[in-house]
């Protein structure tokens, strides 16, 4: 057991995971999830890192098993964004179809090497990345990576956060543009400043970062469009919060959402047009909430109780929709969680990291 700012946390599979202590002179410090293998015997480090990440990525054992595997990652969550700074030895890993079914994540990910290089393969697309280059890819598709000893930055955001990203499908792409390089510089500065920021400061920085992303993924569209993206994203964030607050009502729909938000039906439909429509987004929120609950080993409720809590009262319809969305039945997901095939991180004493592991943090964005 280790202590973090007066709290105790036990690392999953030997990996220490906890909220780093902060400067007590700073009000409302921004917490972070810190994971490391440096405290472990060298022979146990690779297995610990592989097991701690097993539900999100599959780390492959190299032909010559490493004598040590000192890995470290720190993640800050701000707004609906998460920034990870990681230092890892060389190796190979993949995100498989089974990983996609287990965690249900379809977030966008911007990745950039500070040191080292990697080869990234998604479907038939192979990309070689060198330090300073920035790449956009999706967690909604399988991929394979081989990398050297590296230091990396990863910025994660939900797929629906910016309307500009909806037209990109699931394809990976390098951002070798002035706008992309500007975003890369922004991420470097962000990784240096976030440890010193308070929570309110980080919330404001999330807005600025979203504007940078809007510019980087849609270069050449003009300043007006680059500014309107975050405005629309803020409106959708507010609407999503209203949807989440009313998931327990089976009759909750577009008409009631319009009344609660104080906007017209036509405006509501325009905002959600690029996301598949209002009704589909409400359904996705219901299923995502159910997925989070079923993935939480500490949630004692039955499958039917969880379904009813998100407004889905027909067991057969719920099971059918859930399997269609995640490729696994609610029962099988609950069984895999109970059997321990999902990695459960240590309890971290902060609301944003209640489950204490990285996939859970991303699901909460």
mmCIF file of C-alpha atoms in Angstrom:
data_model
loop_
_atom_site.group_PDB
_atom_site.id
_atom_site.type_symbol
_atom_site.label_atom_id
_atom_site.label_comp_id
_atom_site.label_asym_id
_atom_site.label_seq_id
_atom_site.Cartn_x
_atom_site.Cartn_y
_atom_site.Cartn_z
ATOM 1 C CA UNK A 1 0.000 0.000 0.000
ATOM 2 C CA UNK A 2 1.224 3.490 -0.823
ATOM 3 C CA UNK A 3 0.008 6.844 0.429
ATOM 4 C CA UNK A 4 -0.982 9.726 -1.849
ATOM 5 C CA UNK A 5 -1.795 12.974 -0.095
ATOM 6 C CA UNK A 6 -3.207 11.192 2.948
ATOM 7 C CA UNK A 7 -5.055 8.517 0.954
ATOM 8 C CA UNK A 8 -3.998 4.936 0.389
ATOM 9 C CA UNK A 9 -4.077 3.219 -2.995
ATOM 10 C CA UNK A 10 -3.147 -0.307 -4.003
ATOM 11 C CA UNK A 11 -1.941 -0.628 -7.599
ATOM 12 C CA UNK A 12 -3.588 -3.136 -9.945
ATOM 13 C CA UNK A 13 -1.283 -5.978 -11.019
ATOM 14 C CA UNK A 14 1.558 -4.233 -9.238
ATOM 15 C CA UNK A 15 1.313 -0.941 -11.093
ATOM 16 C CA UNK A 16 1.090 2.003 -8.744
ATOM 17 C CA UNK A 17 -1.876 4.198 -9.666
ATOM 18 C CA UNK A 18 -2.870 7.231 -7.673
ATOM 19 C CA UNK A 19 -3.500 10.938 -7.473
ATOM 20 C CA UNK A 20 -0.209 12.761 -7.180
ATOM 21 C CA UNK A 21 0.094 15.173 -4.249
ATOM 22 C CA UNK A 22 0.000 18.827 -5.187
ATOM 23 C CA UNK A 23 1.270 22.116 -3.853
ATOM 24 C CA UNK A 24 -1.016 22.920 -0.915
ATOM 25 C CA UNK A 25 -0.580 26.633 -1.553
ATOM 26 C CA UNK A 26 -2.476 26.330 -4.810
ATOM 27 C CA UNK A 27 -6.303 26.301 -4.544
ATOM 28 C CA UNK A 28 -8.296 23.545 -6.278
ATOM 29 C CA UNK A 29 -5.306 21.677 -7.710
ATOM 30 C CA UNK A 30 -5.855 19.634 -10.846
ATOM 31 C CA UNK A 31 -5.547 15.938 -9.924
ATOM 32 C CA UNK A 32 -3.803 13.459 -12.177
ATOM 33 C CA UNK A 33 -3.708 9.712 -12.596
ATOM 34 C CA UNK A 34 -0.117 8.506 -12.262
ATOM 35 C CA UNK A 35 0.909 4.937 -13.124
ATOM 36 C CA UNK A 36 4.416 3.489 -12.915
ATOM 37 C CA UNK A 37 6.358 0.230 -12.697
ATOM 38 C CA UNK A 38 9.557 1.799 -11.351
ATOM 39 C CA UNK A 39 8.909 0.524 -7.821
ATOM 40 C CA UNK A 40 8.766 -3.130 -8.958
ATOM 41 C CA UNK A 41 11.561 -5.696 -9.353
ATOM 42 C CA UNK A 42 12.836 -5.509 -12.971
ATOM 43 C CA UNK A 43 11.640 -9.035 -13.782
ATOM 44 C CA UNK A 44 8.044 -8.156 -12.806
ATOM 45 C CA UNK A 45 7.755 -4.815 -14.585
ATOM 46 C CA UNK A 46 6.633 -5.945 -18.058
ATOM 47 C CA UNK A 47 3.915 -8.282 -16.768
ATOM 48 C CA UNK A 48 2.605 -5.562 -14.440
ATOM 49 C CA UNK A 49 2.347 -2.966 -17.233
ATOM 50 C CA UNK A 50 0.791 -5.471 -19.647
ATOM 51 C CA UNK A 51 -1.810 -6.630 -17.118
ATOM 52 C CA UNK A 52 -2.702 -3.100 -15.979
ATOM 53 C CA UNK A 53 -3.523 -2.111 -19.573
ATOM 54 C CA UNK A 54 -5.054 -5.396 -20.754
ATOM 55 C CA UNK A 55 -8.607 -4.101 -21.222
ATOM 56 C CA UNK A 56 -7.443 -1.154 -23.345
ATOM 57 C CA UNK A 57 -4.358 -2.384 -25.212
ATOM 58 C CA UNK A 58 -2.596 -5.702 -25.715
ATOM 59 C CA UNK A 59 1.159 -5.460 -25.051
ATOM 60 C CA UNK A 60 3.033 -8.198 -26.887
ATOM 61 C CA UNK A 61 5.915 -10.113 -25.328
ATOM 62 C CA UNK A 62 9.025 -9.500 -27.456
ATOM 63 C CA UNK A 63 11.048 -12.482 -28.763
ATOM 64 C CA UNK A 64 13.738 -11.637 -26.238
ATOM 65 C CA UNK A 65 11.908 -10.985 -22.984
ATOM 66 C CA UNK A 66 13.128 -7.685 -21.482
ATOM 67 C CA UNK A 67 15.100 -7.860 -18.251
ATOM 68 C CA UNK A 68 13.302 -4.729 -17.092
ATOM 69 C CA UNK A 69 10.400 -2.544 -18.260
ATOM 70 C CA UNK A 70 10.398 0.839 -16.575
ATOM 71 C CA UNK A 71 7.215 2.568 -17.772
ATOM 72 C CA UNK A 72 5.441 5.639 -16.478
ATOM 73 C CA UNK A 73 2.331 7.569 -17.524
ATOM 74 C CA UNK A 74 0.600 10.626 -16.072
ATOM 75 C CA UNK A 75 -2.871 11.684 -17.241
ATOM 76 C CA UNK A 76 -4.647 14.975 -16.576
ATOM 77 C CA UNK A 77 -8.371 15.369 -17.253
ATOM 78 C CA UNK A 78 -9.586 18.907 -18.012
ATOM 79 C CA UNK A 79 -12.957 19.796 -19.498
ATOM 80 C CA UNK A 80 -13.816 16.782 -21.628
ATOM 81 C CA UNK A 81 -10.206 16.282 -22.683
ATOM 82 C CA UNK A 82 -7.464 14.071 -21.255
ATOM 83 C CA UNK A 83 -3.740 14.550 -21.811
ATOM 84 C CA UNK A 84 -1.293 11.713 -21.124
ATOM 85 C CA UNK A 85 2.483 12.036 -20.941
ATOM 86 C CA UNK A 86 4.124 8.609 -21.111
ATOM 87 C CA UNK A 87 7.664 7.238 -21.049
ATOM 88 C CA UNK A 88 7.969 3.625 -22.152
ATOM 89 C CA UNK A 89 10.600 1.164 -23.368
ATOM 90 C CA UNK A 90 10.556 -0.132 -26.914
ATOM 91 C CA UNK A 91 8.003 -2.786 -27.787
ATOM 92 C CA UNK A 92 4.794 -3.591 -29.633
ATOM 93 C CA UNK A 93 1.132 -3.303 -28.710
ATOM 94 C CA UNK A 94 -2.256 -3.438 -30.420
ATOM 95 C CA UNK A 95 -5.848 -2.436 -29.881
ATOM 96 C CA UNK A 96 -7.914 -5.413 -30.940
ATOM 97 C CA UNK A 97 -11.586 -5.891 -31.778
ATOM 98 C CA UNK A 98 -11.976 -7.557 -28.380
ATOM 99 C CA UNK A 99 -10.592 -4.431 -26.670
ATOM 100 C CA UNK A 100 -13.127 -2.321 -28.573
ATOM 101 C CA UNK A 101 -15.986 -4.543 -27.390
ATOM 102 C CA UNK A 102 -14.837 -4.503 -23.785
ATOM 103 C CA UNK A 103 -14.322 -0.793 -23.224
ATOM 104 C CA UNK A 104 -16.741 0.690 -25.795
ATOM 105 C CA UNK A 105 -14.409 3.653 -26.425
ATOM 106 C CA UNK A 106 -14.483 5.444 -29.778
ATOM 107 C CA UNK A 107 -12.544 8.575 -28.790
ATOM 108 C CA UNK A 108 -10.222 10.528 -31.039
ATOM 109 C CA UNK A 109 -6.552 10.490 -30.072
ATOM 110 C CA UNK A 110 -3.845 12.963 -31.057
ATOM 111 C CA UNK A 111 -0.405 11.430 -30.524
ATOM 112 C CA UNK A 112 3.024 13.033 -30.718
ATOM 113 C CA UNK A 113 6.501 11.699 -29.975
ATOM 114 C CA UNK A 114 8.763 13.874 -27.861
ATOM 115 C CA UNK A 115 11.528 11.290 -28.223
ATOM 116 C CA UNK A 116 11.717 8.030 -30.154
ATOM 117 C CA UNK A 117 9.693 6.777 -33.099
ATOM 118 C CA UNK A 118 6.966 4.283 -33.965
ATOM 119 C CA UNK A 119 5.266 2.472 -36.835
ATOM 120 C CA UNK A 120 1.454 2.626 -36.665
ATOM 121 C CA UNK A 121 -0.756 0.328 -38.724
ATOM 122 C CA UNK A 122 -4.550 0.658 -39.008
ATOM 123 C CA UNK A 123 -6.148 -1.574 -41.636
ATOM 124 C CA UNK A 124 -3.922 -1.162 -44.727
ATOM 125 C CA UNK A 125 -2.565 2.232 -43.670
ATOM 126 C CA UNK A 126 0.998 2.198 -42.323
ATOM 127 C CA UNK A 127 2.454 5.388 -40.824
ATOM 128 C CA UNK A 128 5.981 6.041 -39.580
ATOM 129 C CA UNK A 129 6.171 8.745 -36.899
ATOM 130 C CA UNK A 130 9.233 10.721 -35.844
ATOM 131 C CA UNK A 131 9.661 13.196 -32.953
ATOM 132 C CA UNK A 132 7.639 16.383 -33.348
ATOM 133 C CA UNK A 133 5.079 14.913 -35.752
ATOM 134 C CA UNK A 134 1.442 14.756 -34.696
ATOM 135 C CA UNK A 135 -1.111 12.164 -35.753
ATOM 136 C CA UNK A 136 -4.877 11.873 -35.373
ATOM 137 C CA UNK A 137 -6.382 8.410 -35.084
ATOM 138 C CA UNK A 138 -9.446 6.740 -33.604
ATOM 139 C CA UNK A 139 -9.893 4.295 -30.734
ATOM 140 C CA UNK A 140 -12.921 2.945 -32.623
ATOM 141 C CA UNK A 141 -10.780 0.888 -35.004
ATOM 142 C CA UNK A 142 -8.157 -1.811 -34.343
ATOM 143 C CA UNK A 143 -4.527 -0.848 -34.814
ATOM 144 C CA UNK A 144 -0.996 -2.157 -34.246
ATOM 145 C CA UNK A 145 2.049 -0.224 -33.061
ATOM 146 C CA UNK A 146 5.780 -0.981 -32.871
ATOM 147 C CA UNK A 147 7.901 1.660 -31.166
ATOM 148 C CA UNK A 148 11.397 2.398 -29.893
ATOM 149 C CA UNK A 149 12.097 3.603 -26.360
ATOM 150 C CA UNK A 150 9.967 6.722 -26.384
ATOM 151 C CA UNK A 151 8.443 9.689 -24.643
ATOM 152 C CA UNK A 152 4.951 10.537 -25.931
ATOM 153 C CA UNK A 153 2.033 12.910 -25.546
ATOM 154 C CA UNK A 154 -1.521 11.668 -26.161
ATOM 155 C CA UNK A 155 -4.574 13.938 -26.201
ATOM 156 C CA UNK A 156 -7.952 12.150 -26.012
ATOM 157 C CA UNK A 157 -11.404 13.608 -26.689
ATOM 158 C CA UNK A 158 -14.865 12.071 -27.196
ATOM 159 C CA UNK A 159 -15.897 11.681 -30.826
ATOM 160 C CA UNK A 160 -18.897 13.979 -30.500
ATOM 161 C CA UNK A 161 -17.033 16.828 -28.812
ATOM 162 C CA UNK A 162 -16.276 18.769 -32.002
ATOM 163 C CA UNK A 163 -18.531 18.766 -35.067
ATOM 164 C CA UNK A 164 -15.446 19.105 -37.300
ATOM 165 C CA UNK A 165 -14.290 15.590 -36.416
ATOM 166 C CA UNK A 166 -17.546 13.865 -37.442
ATOM 167 C CA UNK A 167 -16.747 14.004 -41.146
ATOM 168 C CA UNK A 168 -13.384 12.269 -40.690
ATOM 169 C CA UNK A 169 -14.822 8.775 -40.303
ATOM 170 C CA UNK A 170 -12.310 6.477 -38.570
ATOM 171 C CA UNK A 171 -9.230 7.069 -40.722
ATOM 172 C CA UNK A 172 -5.872 7.969 -39.199
ATOM 173 C CA UNK A 173 -3.973 10.879 -40.633
ATOM 174 C CA UNK A 174 -0.828 12.887 -40.060
ATOM 175 C CA UNK A 175 -1.317 16.593 -39.418
ATOM 176 C CA UNK A 176 1.647 17.830 -41.462
ATOM 177 C CA UNK A 177 0.240 21.334 -41.805
ATOM 178 C CA UNK A 178 0.986 24.695 -40.168
ATOM 179 C CA UNK A 179 -2.183 24.226 -38.105
ATOM 180 C CA UNK A 180 -1.057 20.743 -37.047
ATOM 181 C CA UNK A 181 2.372 22.000 -36.019
ATOM 182 C CA UNK A 182 0.717 24.771 -34.047
ATOM 183 C CA UNK A 183 -1.327 22.158 -32.176
ATOM 184 C CA UNK A 184 1.855 20.145 -31.539
ATOM 185 C CA UNK A 185 3.523 23.183 -29.959
ATOM 186 C CA UNK A 186 0.378 23.781 -27.903
ATOM 187 C CA UNK A 187 0.479 20.210 -26.538
ATOM 188 C CA UNK A 188 4.127 20.585 -25.507
ATOM 189 C CA UNK A 189 3.333 23.726 -23.547
ATOM 190 C CA UNK A 190 0.173 22.155 -22.144
ATOM 191 C CA UNK A 191 2.069 19.162 -20.742
ATOM 192 C CA UNK A 192 4.447 21.548 -18.975
ATOM 193 C CA UNK A 193 1.723 23.812 -17.557
ATOM 194 C CA UNK A 194 -1.048 21.395 -16.514
ATOM 195 C CA UNK A 195 0.846 20.148 -13.414
ATOM 196 C CA UNK A 196 0.892 23.748 -12.150
ATOM 197 C CA UNK A 197 -2.709 24.651 -13.031
ATOM 198 C CA UNK A 198 -5.714 24.818 -10.766
ATOM 199 C CA UNK A 199 -8.934 23.120 -11.821
ATOM 200 C CA UNK A 200 -10.620 26.383 -12.998
ATOM 201 C CA UNK A 201 -7.512 27.328 -14.980
ATOM 202 C CA UNK A 202 -7.517 23.920 -16.663
ATOM 203 C CA UNK A 203 -11.204 24.259 -17.553
ATOM 204 C CA UNK A 204 -10.444 27.502 -19.391
ATOM 205 C CA UNK A 205 -7.482 25.858 -21.079
ATOM 206 C CA UNK A 206 -9.801 23.106 -22.364
ATOM 207 C CA UNK A 207 -11.761 25.717 -24.322
ATOM 208 C CA UNK A 208 -8.578 27.087 -25.895
ATOM 209 C CA UNK A 209 -7.402 23.557 -26.734
ATOM 210 C CA UNK A 210 -10.709 22.742 -28.440
ATOM 211 C CA UNK A 211 -10.285 25.826 -30.614
ATOM 212 C CA UNK A 212 -6.780 24.660 -31.568
ATOM 213 C CA UNK A 213 -8.132 21.216 -32.455
ATOM 214 C CA UNK A 214 -10.893 22.713 -34.591
ATOM 215 C CA UNK A 215 -8.281 24.666 -36.526
ATOM 216 C CA UNK A 216 -5.925 21.688 -36.904
ATOM 217 C CA UNK A 217 -8.480 19.172 -38.205
ATOM 218 C CA UNK A 218 -10.086 21.614 -40.640
ATOM 219 C CA UNK A 219 -7.201 23.745 -41.987
ATOM 220 C CA UNK A 220 -7.954 26.407 -44.545
ATOM 221 C CA UNK A 221 -11.637 26.783 -43.642
ATOM 222 C CA UNK A 222 -11.229 30.266 -42.231
ATOM 223 C CA UNK A 223 -11.288 31.775 -38.785
ATOM 224 C CA UNK A 224 -15.069 31.995 -38.578
ATOM 225 C CA UNK A 225 -15.507 28.231 -38.871
ATOM 226 C CA UNK A 226 -12.622 27.555 -36.499
ATOM 227 C CA UNK A 227 -14.308 29.688 -33.847
ATOM 228 C CA UNK A 228 -17.811 28.325 -34.418
ATOM 229 C CA UNK A 229 -16.694 24.742 -33.768
ATOM 230 C CA UNK A 230 -16.085 25.186 -30.022
ATOM 231 C CA UNK A 231 -19.296 27.225 -29.716
ATOM 232 C CA UNK A 232 -21.322 24.352 -31.178
ATOM 233 C CA UNK A 233 -19.354 21.903 -29.031
ATOM 234 C CA UNK A 234 -20.228 23.874 -25.891
ATOM 235 C CA UNK A 235 -23.921 23.765 -26.825
ATOM 236 C CA UNK A 236 -23.758 20.011 -27.384
ATOM 237 C CA UNK A 237 -21.941 19.524 -24.071
ATOM 238 C CA UNK A 238 -24.789 21.336 -22.294
ATOM 239 C CA UNK A 239 -27.389 19.246 -24.120
ATOM 240 C CA UNK A 240 -25.543 16.024 -23.299
ATOM 241 C CA UNK A 241 -25.522 17.028 -19.619
ATOM 242 C CA UNK A 242 -29.307 17.479 -19.765
ATOM 243 C CA UNK A 243 -29.693 14.092 -21.447
ATOM 244 C CA UNK A 244 -27.567 12.390 -18.793
ATOM 245 C CA UNK A 245 -29.583 14.035 -16.019
ATOM 246 C CA UNK A 246 -32.813 12.571 -17.453
ATOM 247 C CA UNK A 247 -31.745 9.078 -18.539
ATOM 248 C CA UNK A 248 -34.024 7.437 -15.989
ATOM 249 C CA UNK A 249 -37.109 8.657 -17.844
ATOM 250 C CA UNK A 250 -38.160 6.218 -20.555
ATOM 251 C CA UNK A 251 -40.237 8.937 -22.257
ATOM 252 C CA UNK A 252 -37.428 11.486 -22.398
ATOM 253 C CA UNK A 253 -36.992 12.662 -26.004
ATOM 254 C CA UNK A 254 -36.334 15.627 -28.295
ATOM 255 C CA UNK A 255 -39.469 17.569 -27.280
ATOM 256 C CA UNK A 256 -38.603 17.578 -23.583
ATOM 257 C CA UNK A 257 -34.945 18.291 -24.342
ATOM 258 C CA UNK A 258 -36.004 21.390 -26.301
ATOM 259 C CA UNK A 259 -38.062 22.635 -23.364
ATOM 260 C CA UNK A 260 -35.280 22.051 -20.845
ATOM 261 C CA UNK A 261 -32.619 23.678 -23.051
ATOM 262 C CA UNK A 262 -34.840 26.556 -24.167
ATOM 263 C CA UNK A 263 -34.072 26.073 -27.866
ATOM 264 C CA UNK A 264 -36.201 25.341 -30.911
ATOM 265 C CA UNK A 265 -36.618 21.875 -32.388
ATOM 266 C CA UNK A 266 -34.962 22.978 -35.649
ATOM 267 C CA UNK A 267 -31.928 24.302 -33.760
ATOM 268 C CA UNK A 268 -31.700 21.070 -31.778
ATOM 269 C CA UNK A 269 -31.795 18.971 -34.941
ATOM 270 C CA UNK A 270 -29.116 21.122 -36.597
ATOM 271 C CA UNK A 271 -26.770 20.658 -33.655
ATOM 272 C CA UNK A 272 -27.150 16.870 -33.676
ATOM 273 C CA UNK A 273 -27.354 16.390 -37.439
ATOM 274 C CA UNK A 274 -23.663 15.486 -37.742
ATOM 275 C CA UNK A 275 -23.973 13.016 -34.859
ATOM 276 C CA UNK A 276 -26.746 10.883 -36.324
ATOM 277 C CA UNK A 277 -29.754 12.708 -34.858
ATOM 278 C CA UNK A 278 -31.125 13.510 -31.414
ATOM 279 C CA UNK A 279 -32.872 10.197 -30.784
ATOM 280 C CA UNK A 280 -29.753 8.207 -31.655
ATOM 281 C CA UNK A 281 -27.613 10.348 -29.339
ATOM 282 C CA UNK A 282 -30.059 9.803 -26.467
ATOM 283 C CA UNK A 283 -29.909 6.061 -27.093
ATOM 284 C CA UNK A 284 -26.112 6.128 -27.157
ATOM 285 C CA UNK A 285 -26.049 7.975 -23.837
ATOM 286 C CA UNK A 286 -28.369 5.376 -22.295
ATOM 287 C CA UNK A 287 -26.216 2.493 -23.528
ATOM 288 C CA UNK A 288 -22.952 4.217 -22.548
ATOM 289 C CA UNK A 289 -24.238 4.748 -19.003
ATOM 290 C CA UNK A 290 -25.268 1.085 -18.843
ATOM 291 C CA UNK A 291 -21.831 0.037 -20.155
ATOM 292 C CA UNK A 292 -20.087 2.084 -17.440
ATOM 293 C CA UNK A 293 -22.219 0.498 -14.732
ATOM 294 C CA UNK A 294 -21.793 -3.064 -16.038
ATOM 295 C CA UNK A 295 -18.031 -2.503 -16.281
ATOM 296 C CA UNK A 296 -17.804 -1.405 -12.664
ATOM 297 C CA UNK A 297 -17.120 -4.382 -10.348
ATOM 298 C CA UNK A 298 -18.263 -2.274 -7.386
ATOM 299 C CA UNK A 299 -21.787 -1.759 -8.787
ATOM 300 C CA UNK A 300 -24.023 -4.333 -7.022
ATOM 301 C CA UNK A 301 -27.148 -3.792 -9.152
ATOM 302 C CA UNK A 302 -28.561 -6.476 -11.412
ATOM 303 C CA UNK A 303 -28.529 -6.074 -15.193
ATOM 304 C CA UNK A 304 -32.249 -5.290 -15.239
ATOM 305 C CA UNK A 305 -31.857 -2.653 -12.513
ATOM 306 C CA UNK A 306 -29.042 -0.992 -14.446
ATOM 307 C CA UNK A 307 -31.095 -1.036 -17.661
ATOM 308 C CA UNK A 308 -34.095 0.520 -15.923
ATOM 309 C CA UNK A 309 -31.910 3.205 -14.334
ATOM 310 C CA UNK A 310 -31.033 4.469 -17.841
ATOM 311 C CA UNK A 311 -34.632 4.341 -19.121
ATOM 312 C CA UNK A 312 -34.505 0.980 -20.925
ATOM 313 C CA UNK A 313 -37.264 -1.151 -19.418
ATOM 314 C CA UNK A 314 -37.553 -3.931 -22.030
ATOM 315 C CA UNK A 315 -34.843 -6.534 -21.232
ATOM 316 C CA UNK A 316 -34.799 -8.107 -24.699
ATOM 317 C CA UNK A 317 -34.594 -4.741 -26.482
ATOM 318 C CA UNK A 318 -31.871 -3.585 -24.116
ATOM 319 C CA UNK A 319 -29.793 -6.713 -24.687
ATOM 320 C CA UNK A 320 -30.220 -6.481 -28.453
ATOM 321 C CA UNK A 321 -29.250 -2.791 -28.629
ATOM 322 C CA UNK A 322 -26.317 -3.311 -26.279
ATOM 323 C CA UNK A 323 -24.890 -6.200 -28.296
ATOM 324 C CA UNK A 324 -25.333 -4.271 -31.545
ATOM 325 C CA UNK A 325 -23.412 -1.299 -30.101
ATOM 326 C CA UNK A 326 -20.618 -3.098 -28.237
ATOM 327 C CA UNK A 327 -20.399 -6.551 -29.816
ATOM 328 C CA UNK A 328 -20.988 -8.255 -26.452
ATOM 329 C CA UNK A 329 -24.101 -8.972 -24.408
ATOM 330 C CA UNK A 330 -24.713 -7.224 -21.069
ATOM 331 C CA UNK A 331 -24.496 -10.588 -19.325
ATOM 332 C CA UNK A 332 -21.142 -11.503 -20.912
ATOM 333 C CA UNK A 333 -19.698 -8.080 -20.078
ATOM 334 C CA UNK A 334 -20.802 -8.417 -16.463
ATOM 335 C CA UNK A 335 -19.340 -11.946 -16.279
ATOM 336 C CA UNK A 336 -16.007 -10.839 -17.738
ATOM 337 C CA UNK A 337 -15.856 -8.006 -15.215
ATOM 338 C CA UNK A 338 -16.656 -10.356 -12.332
ATOM 339 C CA UNK A 339 -14.088 -12.884 -13.564
ATOM 340 C CA UNK A 340 -11.409 -10.206 -13.568
ATOM 341 C CA UNK A 341 -10.663 -10.236 -17.303
ATOM 342 C CA UNK A 342 -10.962 -6.461 -17.178
ATOM 343 C CA UNK A 343 -8.203 -4.684 -15.310
ATOM 344 C CA UNK A 344 -9.517 -2.928 -12.226
ATOM 345 C CA UNK A 345 -7.156 -0.200 -11.094
ATOM 346 C CA UNK A 346 -6.737 0.983 -7.553
ATOM 347 C CA UNK A 347 -9.323 3.189 -5.949
ATOM 348 C CA UNK A 348 -8.256 6.811 -6.401
ATOM 349 C CA UNK A 349 -9.787 9.371 -4.009
ATOM 350 C CA UNK A 350 -11.104 11.807 -6.621
ATOM 351 C CA UNK A 351 -14.536 11.798 -8.267
ATOM 352 C CA UNK A 352 -13.154 11.828 -11.814
ATOM 353 C CA UNK A 353 -11.124 8.676 -11.102
ATOM 354 C CA UNK A 354 -13.583 6.719 -8.968
ATOM 355 C CA UNK A 355 -12.714 3.468 -10.766
ATOM 356 C CA UNK A 356 -9.016 4.271 -10.669
ATOM 357 C CA UNK A 357 -7.968 3.098 -14.124
ATOM 358 C CA UNK A 358 -7.287 4.717 -17.453
ATOM 359 C CA UNK A 359 -10.205 3.332 -19.561
ATOM 360 C CA UNK A 360 -12.611 4.383 -16.800
ATOM 361 C CA UNK A 361 -11.171 7.888 -16.885
ATOM 362 C CA UNK A 362 -11.758 8.125 -20.668
ATOM 363 C CA UNK A 363 -15.333 6.884 -20.330
ATOM 364 C CA UNK A 364 -16.017 9.747 -17.913
ATOM 365 C CA UNK A 365 -15.010 12.486 -20.362
#
